[in-house]
Short mmCIF file of C-alpha atoms in Angstrom, two decimals:
data_model
loop_
_atom_site.label_atom_id
_atom_site.label_comp_id
_atom_site.label_asym_id
_atom_site.label_seq_id
_atom_site.Cartn_x
_atom_site.Cartn_y
_atom_site.Cartn_z
CA GLY A 1084 20.25 -20.13 6.80
CA ALA A 1085 24.14 -20.48 7.52
CA ARG A 1086 24.89 -23.17 5.20
CA SER A 1087 23.65 -21.07 2.10
CA ARG A 1088 26.34 -20.51 -0.49
CA ALA A 1089 24.63 -18.17 -2.34
CA ASP A 1090 26.92 -14.61 -3.01
CA VAL A 1091 24.26 -12.49 -1.71
CA TRP A 1092 20.97 -12.92 0.89
CA HIS A 1093 18.40 -10.81 0.62
CA PHE A 1094 15.49 -10.66 3.89
CA VAL A 1095 12.23 -8.98 3.13
CA PHE A 1096 10.01 -8.85 6.42
CA ALA A 1097 8.69 -6.47 9.18
CA PRO A 1098 11.76 -5.69 10.88
CA ASN A 1099 11.38 -7.04 14.95
CA PRO A 1100 14.54 -7.33 17.63
CA ARG A 1101 14.63 -10.92 17.44
CA SER A 1102 14.41 -11.46 14.02
CA SER A 1103 17.02 -8.99 13.03
CA ALA A 1104 19.63 -10.22 15.48
CA VAL A 1105 19.38 -13.32 13.82
CA GLY A 1106 20.11 -12.28 10.59
CA ARG A 1107 22.90 -9.97 12.05
CA ALA A 1108 24.46 -13.33 13.60
CA LEU A 1109 24.20 -14.94 9.97
CA ARG A 1110 26.04 -11.74 8.22
CA THR A 1111 28.75 -11.77 10.80
CA LEU A 1112 28.97 -15.60 11.12
CA ARG A 1113 29.16 -15.98 7.03
CA ARG A 1114 30.13 -12.57 5.69
CA THR A 1115 27.79 -12.29 2.82
CA PRO A 1116 26.68 -9.22 1.79
CA VAL A 1117 23.24 -8.68 2.83
CA VAL A 1118 20.38 -6.79 0.89
CA GLN A 1119 17.19 -6.17 4.03
CA THR A 1120 14.32 -5.08 2.93
CA VAL A 1121 11.73 -3.00 5.42
CA ALA A 1122 8.87 -4.98 4.40
CA SER A 1123 6.72 -2.98 6.77
CA PRO A 1124 7.67 0.09 8.94
CA PRO A 1125 7.95 -0.70 12.61
CA ARG A 1126 5.74 1.09 15.10
CA ASP A 1127 9.16 2.56 17.11
CA MET A 1128 11.93 4.06 14.48
CA ASN A 1129 13.82 5.27 17.79
CA ARG A 1130 16.14 2.11 17.44
CA PRO A 1131 17.06 1.20 14.26
CA GLU A 1132 20.19 -0.35 14.93
CA LYS A 1133 18.57 -3.14 16.50
CA LEU A 1134 16.41 -3.17 13.34
CA LEU A 1135 18.72 -3.29 10.48
CA PHE A 1136 22.06 -5.07 9.61
CA GLY A 1137 22.29 -5.04 5.55
CA ASP A 1138 24.94 -3.69 3.91
CA VAL A 1139 22.30 -2.15 2.21
CA VAL A 1140 18.82 -1.44 3.55
CA VAL A 1141 16.05 -0.40 1.02
CA ALA A 1142 12.82 0.94 2.52
CA GLN A 1143 10.05 1.28 0.24
CA SER A 1144 9.23 4.89 0.58
CA ARG A 1145 10.86 8.05 1.55
CA TRP A 1146 8.97 8.57 4.22
CA THR A 1147 10.33 5.15 5.96
CA ALA A 1148 13.80 5.79 4.78
CA GLU A 1149 14.00 9.73 6.41
CA ARG A 1150 12.64 8.60 9.09
CA LEU A 1151 15.30 5.01 10.28
CA ARG A 1152 17.95 7.52 8.93
CA ALA A 1153 16.98 10.24 11.83
CA GLY A 1154 16.48 7.70 14.66
CA TYR A 1155 20.72 6.67 14.35
CA PRO A 1156 21.89 10.22 16.77
CA ASP A 1157 24.94 11.17 14.87
CA GLY A 1158 23.75 9.90 11.20
CA GLY A 1159 26.91 8.54 10.23
CA SER A 1160 26.62 5.17 11.57
CA ALA A 1161 23.45 4.23 9.91
CA PRO A 1162 24.27 2.04 7.14
CA ARG A 1163 23.05 3.13 3.45
CA LEU A 1164 19.86 3.51 3.10
CA GLU A 1165 18.10 3.24 -0.62
CA VAL A 1166 14.29 3.84 -1.27
CA ILE A 1167 12.88 0.50 -3.77
CA PRO A 1168 9.00 1.12 -4.18
CA PRO A 1169 7.23 -2.63 -3.77
CA PRO A 1170 6.38 -4.05 -7.35
CA VAL A 1171 2.73 -4.29 -8.72
CA PRO A 1172 3.03 -7.41 -10.81
CA THR A 1173 1.59 -8.31 -14.29
CA ILE A 1174 -2.17 -7.78 -14.19
CA GLU A 1175 -4.58 -9.30 -16.08
CA ARG A 1176 -7.94 -8.05 -16.70
CA ARG A 1177 -11.05 -9.19 -15.95
CA SER A 1178 -13.61 -10.37 -18.28
CA PRO A 1179 -16.85 -8.41 -18.68
CA GLU A 1180 -18.83 -11.36 -17.01
CA ALA A 1181 -16.65 -11.04 -14.35
CA VAL A 1182 -17.17 -7.82 -13.44
CA ALA A 1183 -20.95 -8.07 -14.10
CA GLN A 1184 -20.81 -11.62 -11.92
CA VAL A 1185 -19.02 -9.48 -8.25
CA ARG A 1186 -21.22 -6.22 -8.94
CA ARG A 1187 -24.26 -8.58 -8.61
CA SER A 1188 -22.98 -10.58 -5.43
CA LEU A 1189 -23.06 -6.93 -3.67
CA GLN A 1190 -26.30 -6.03 -5.24
CA LEU A 1191 -24.77 -3.35 -7.26
CA GLU A 1192 -27.22 -2.01 -9.96
CA GLU A 1193 -25.29 -1.86 -13.44
CA ASP A 1194 -25.30 1.14 -13.73
CA ALA A 1195 -24.33 2.29 -10.76
CA PRO A 1196 -20.37 4.63 -10.09
CA VAL A 1197 -18.79 2.82 -7.84
CA PHE A 1198 -16.14 3.67 -4.87
CA VAL A 1199 -14.04 1.53 -3.69
CA TYR A 1200 -12.15 1.78 -0.07
CA PRO A 1201 -10.03 -1.62 -0.11
CA GLY A 1202 -8.83 -0.46 3.80
CA ASP A 1203 -9.03 -2.16 6.73
CA LEU A 1204 -11.56 -0.77 9.15
CA GLU A 1205 -9.46 -1.65 12.91
CA VAL A 1206 -5.52 0.55 12.62
CA SER A 1207 -6.54 3.81 10.91
CA SER A 1208 -8.86 6.67 10.42
CA GLY A 1209 -9.22 6.27 6.69
CA ALA A 1210 -12.85 4.04 6.55
CA GLU A 1211 -14.53 6.47 8.62
CA ARG A 1212 -12.94 9.04 6.90
CA VAL A 1213 -14.43 7.63 3.65
CA ALA A 1214 -17.85 6.81 6.16
CA ARG A 1215 -18.21 10.46 6.15
CA LEU A 1216 -18.18 11.12 2.50
CA VAL A 1217 -21.11 8.67 1.95
CA ALA A 1218 -24.05 11.05 2.77
CA PRO A 1219 -22.34 14.21 0.48
CA LEU A 1220 -21.29 12.00 -2.34
CA THR A 1221 -24.12 10.44 -2.91
CA GLU A 1222 -26.53 13.29 -2.45
CA ARG A 1223 -24.40 14.83 -5.42
CA GLU A 1224 -24.47 11.49 -7.42
CA PRO A 1225 -27.36 9.72 -6.73
CA ARG A 1226 -26.59 6.47 -8.26
CA ALA A 1227 -23.20 6.11 -6.33
CA ARG A 1228 -22.85 3.29 -4.49
CA VAL A 1229 -19.69 2.78 -2.08
CA VAL A 1230 -18.27 -0.54 -1.05
CA PHE A 1231 -16.04 -1.10 1.60
CA ALA A 1232 -14.00 -4.02 0.75
CA TYR A 1233 -12.12 -4.93 4.06
CA ARG A 1234 -9.92 -8.15 5.07
CA GLN A 1235 -10.42 -9.56 9.00
CA LYS A 1236 -7.37 -8.62 10.59
CA THR A 1237 -8.41 -9.21 13.59
CA PRO A 1238 -12.60 -9.61 15.96
CA ARG A 1239 -12.94 -6.22 16.08
CA ALA A 1240 -13.42 -5.79 12.10
CA ASP A 1241 -16.96 -7.50 11.76
CA GLU A 1242 -18.28 -5.02 15.53
CA ILE A 1243 -16.59 -1.89 13.29
CA ALA A 1244 -18.33 -3.37 10.28
CA ARG A 1245 -21.74 -2.93 12.39
CA GLY A 1246 -21.37 -0.16 13.66
CA LEU A 1247 -20.73 1.95 10.29
CA ALA A 1248 -23.57 0.05 8.38
CA ALA A 1249 -26.12 1.07 11.25
CA ARG A 1250 -25.20 4.85 10.29
CA LEU A 1251 -25.23 5.16 6.66
CA ASP A 1252 -27.63 4.50 4.23
CA PRO A 1253 -28.06 0.58 3.44
CA GLY A 1254 -29.21 1.46 0.17
CA LYS A 1255 -26.00 3.46 -0.95
CA VAL A 1256 -22.96 1.20 0.89
CA ARG A 1257 -21.89 -2.05 0.75
CA PHE A 1258 -19.36 -4.24 3.33
CA SER A 1259 -17.70 -7.56 2.35
CA LYS A 1260 -14.80 -9.22 3.86
CA HIS A 1261 -15.09 -12.60 1.30
CA LEU A 1262 -14.48 -11.14 -2.12
CA GLY A 1263 -13.14 -13.95 -4.24
CA ASP A 1264 -12.00 -11.03 -6.74
CA ILE A 1265 -11.57 -7.57 -5.24
CA LEU A 1266 -9.74 -6.84 -8.79
CA ALA A 1267 -12.59 -7.44 -10.85
CA LEU A 1268 -14.88 -4.53 -8.71
CA ILE A 1269 -12.15 -2.49 -8.44
CA GLN A 1270 -11.75 -2.70 -12.52
CA GLY A 1271 -15.47 -1.42 -13.23
CA ALA A 1272 -15.09 1.42 -10.29
CA ALA A 1273 -15.08 5.01 -10.86
CA GLY A 1274 -12.43 5.19 -8.45
CA VAL A 1275 -10.21 4.06 -5.49
CA LEU A 1276 -10.82 5.97 -1.79
CA PHE A 1277 -7.57 5.66 0.57
CA PRO A 1278 -7.61 8.66 3.17
CA VAL A 1279 -6.03 6.21 5.49
CA ASP A 1280 -3.26 7.96 7.79
CA ASP A 1281 -1.59 4.69 9.29
CA LEU A 1282 -0.35 2.00 7.01
CA TRP A 1283 1.04 -0.12 10.25
CA GLY A 1284 1.52 -3.85 9.33
CA LYS A 1285 1.20 -2.87 5.45
CA VAL A 1286 3.97 -2.02 2.74
CA ASP A 1287 4.10 1.87 2.43
CA LEU A 1288 2.27 1.78 -1.04
CA PRO A 1289 0.33 -1.09 -0.53
CA ILE A 1290 -0.06 -3.34 -3.66
CA VAL A 1291 -3.99 -3.01 -3.89
CA LEU A 1292 -3.67 0.39 -5.16
CA LEU A 1293 -0.35 -0.14 -7.63
CA GLU A 1294 -2.68 -2.87 -8.61
CA SER A 1295 -5.64 -0.18 -9.29
CA MET A 1296 -3.48 2.16 -11.40
CA ALA A 1297 -2.08 -0.50 -13.74
CA LEU A 1298 -5.46 -1.20 -14.13
CA GLY A 1299 -6.25 2.35 -14.86
CA VAL A 1300 -8.27 3.07 -12.16
CA PRO A 1301 -8.21 6.17 -10.85
CA VAL A 1302 -6.66 6.40 -6.76
CA LEU A 1303 -7.44 9.57 -4.63
CA ALA A 1304 -4.63 8.81 -1.35
CA LEU A 1305 -4.15 10.86 1.46
CA ASP A 1306 -1.18 13.16 0.98
CA GLU A 1307 0.86 11.62 4.25
CA GLY A 1308 3.18 9.77 5.26
CA PRO A 1309 4.45 6.88 2.50
CA LEU A 1310 1.46 7.38 0.34
CA ARG A 1311 2.87 11.01 -0.40
CA ASP A 1312 5.34 8.34 -2.81
CA LEU A 1313 2.25 6.89 -4.73
CA ALA A 1314 3.76 8.44 -8.20
CA GLY A 1315 0.39 8.67 -10.71
CA ALA A 1316 -2.51 9.39 -7.72
CA GLU A 1317 -4.04 12.12 -6.73
CA LEU A 1318 -3.21 13.24 -3.47
CA LEU A 1319 -5.30 14.85 -1.42
CA PRO A 1320 -5.25 16.69 1.99
CA GLY A 1321 -7.37 15.37 4.88
CA ASP A 1322 -10.07 17.89 4.40
CA GLU A 1323 -13.27 16.25 3.48
CA ARG A 1324 -14.46 18.74 0.72
CA ALA A 1325 -11.04 18.48 -0.93
CA TRP A 1326 -12.30 14.61 -1.24
CA LEU A 1327 -16.13 15.06 -2.45
CA ASP A 1328 -14.87 17.55 -5.17
CA ALA A 1329 -12.30 14.70 -6.36
CA ALA A 1330 -14.30 11.86 -5.79
CA THR A 1331 -17.15 13.79 -7.75
CA GLY A 1332 -14.95 15.20 -10.09
CA LEU A 1333 -14.13 11.91 -11.20
CA LEU A 1334 -17.92 11.33 -12.74
CA GLU A 1335 -17.84 14.17 -13.86
CA GLY A 1336 -14.50 13.64 -16.63
CA ARG A 1337 -11.68 13.43 -14.52
CA GLY A 1338 -11.67 9.78 -14.17
CA ALA A 1339 -10.19 9.21 -17.84
CA GLU A 1340 -7.46 11.53 -17.20
CA LEU A 1341 -6.60 10.41 -13.83
CA GLY A 1342 -6.61 6.29 -14.30
CA ALA A 1343 -4.62 7.11 -17.77
CA ARG A 1344 -2.02 8.88 -15.72
CA GLY A 1345 -1.94 5.84 -13.04
CA LYS A 1346 -1.38 3.17 -15.21
CA GLN A 1347 1.63 5.55 -16.94
CA ALA A 1348 3.01 5.47 -13.53
CA ALA A 1349 2.13 1.65 -12.50
CA GLU A 1350 4.39 1.19 -15.54
CA SER A 1351 7.05 3.45 -15.52
CA HIS A 1352 7.84 3.61 -11.06
CA PHE A 1353 6.16 0.20 -10.25
CA ALA A 1354 6.60 -2.78 -12.45
CA ALA A 1355 7.67 -5.33 -11.46
CA PRO A 1356 10.95 -5.32 -13.76
CA ARG A 1357 11.91 -1.79 -13.58
CA VAL A 1358 12.04 -3.09 -9.33
CA ALA A 1359 13.90 -6.27 -10.12
CA ALA A 1360 16.12 -4.37 -12.03
CA ARG A 1361 17.20 -1.63 -9.14
CA TYR A 1362 17.42 -4.65 -6.99
CA GLU A 1363 19.56 -6.36 -9.22
CA GLN A 1364 22.16 -3.93 -9.14
CA LEU A 1365 22.00 -3.77 -5.90
CA TYR A 1366 22.87 -7.43 -6.05
CA LEU A 1367 26.29 -6.61 -8.55
CA GLU A 1368 27.28 -3.79 -6.56
CA LEU A 1369 28.20 -6.05 -3.18
CA THR A 1370 29.02 -8.97 -5.17
CA SER A 1371 31.14 -6.92 -7.54
CA GLY A 1372 34.33 -5.72 -4.78
CA ALA A 1373 32.96 -2.47 -5.46
CA TYR A 1374 31.58 -1.72 -1.86
CA ASP A 1375 32.91 -1.54 1.15
CA ARG A 1376 31.80 -3.16 3.71
#
């Protein structure tokens, strides 16, 4: 902390007044240039001056940057805000055996087209939106299966999962919170469904979506909030019919096209070396003396 001799400090966390006050004090004490990345947007952005202390503040989507900037009444007192997306690491493709094993663990038929919802059950309405798609989707394609691959963030997750399972045809859906390798499931999927309207507690562009695109798997996402920056995905309105048509379209020839588009976007927009290069440029600016703090 205060004894560091680094030329630049880079803080990456979900900002809160207490932690930000510590960062602000250290910056003032040592007069070290600071890059601050907003790892997850706060619920309340009305007083961003209590949360932001970096010489340069990095938001991971335009949506977050705009709301942080709007929190400053005059706009002139806002810090320099840059938009740099989260990075996707190099993804190692899973073996056919690994893909087959995870499908067996979920009792998925070998030839079943699988759609994966890799989101929470408690915070957003994403799981409920996907649940409403199950019946019409599997009516159009009886072999299709939908997997809710969730993490138990709160004790409510299992209760919600049980409630959803009770409403849905057990032959058409699977629920799992203990997948050892979710990317093995996604790699063999027809598509990823992500109609999530609340990303609180997550990065603006969830890494699992970037990883899915890096694997060439089509991603359907809600055309709202930070997800609007998800280049390479197909962005859809909240209308259920639009989601149904898009999902079945993946089974009717569009899957390969969208998968290729997502893979290209992962390489050109989100690849870790590209994201690192943008941060490196900020470090160089802050240490060159050219940037007036």
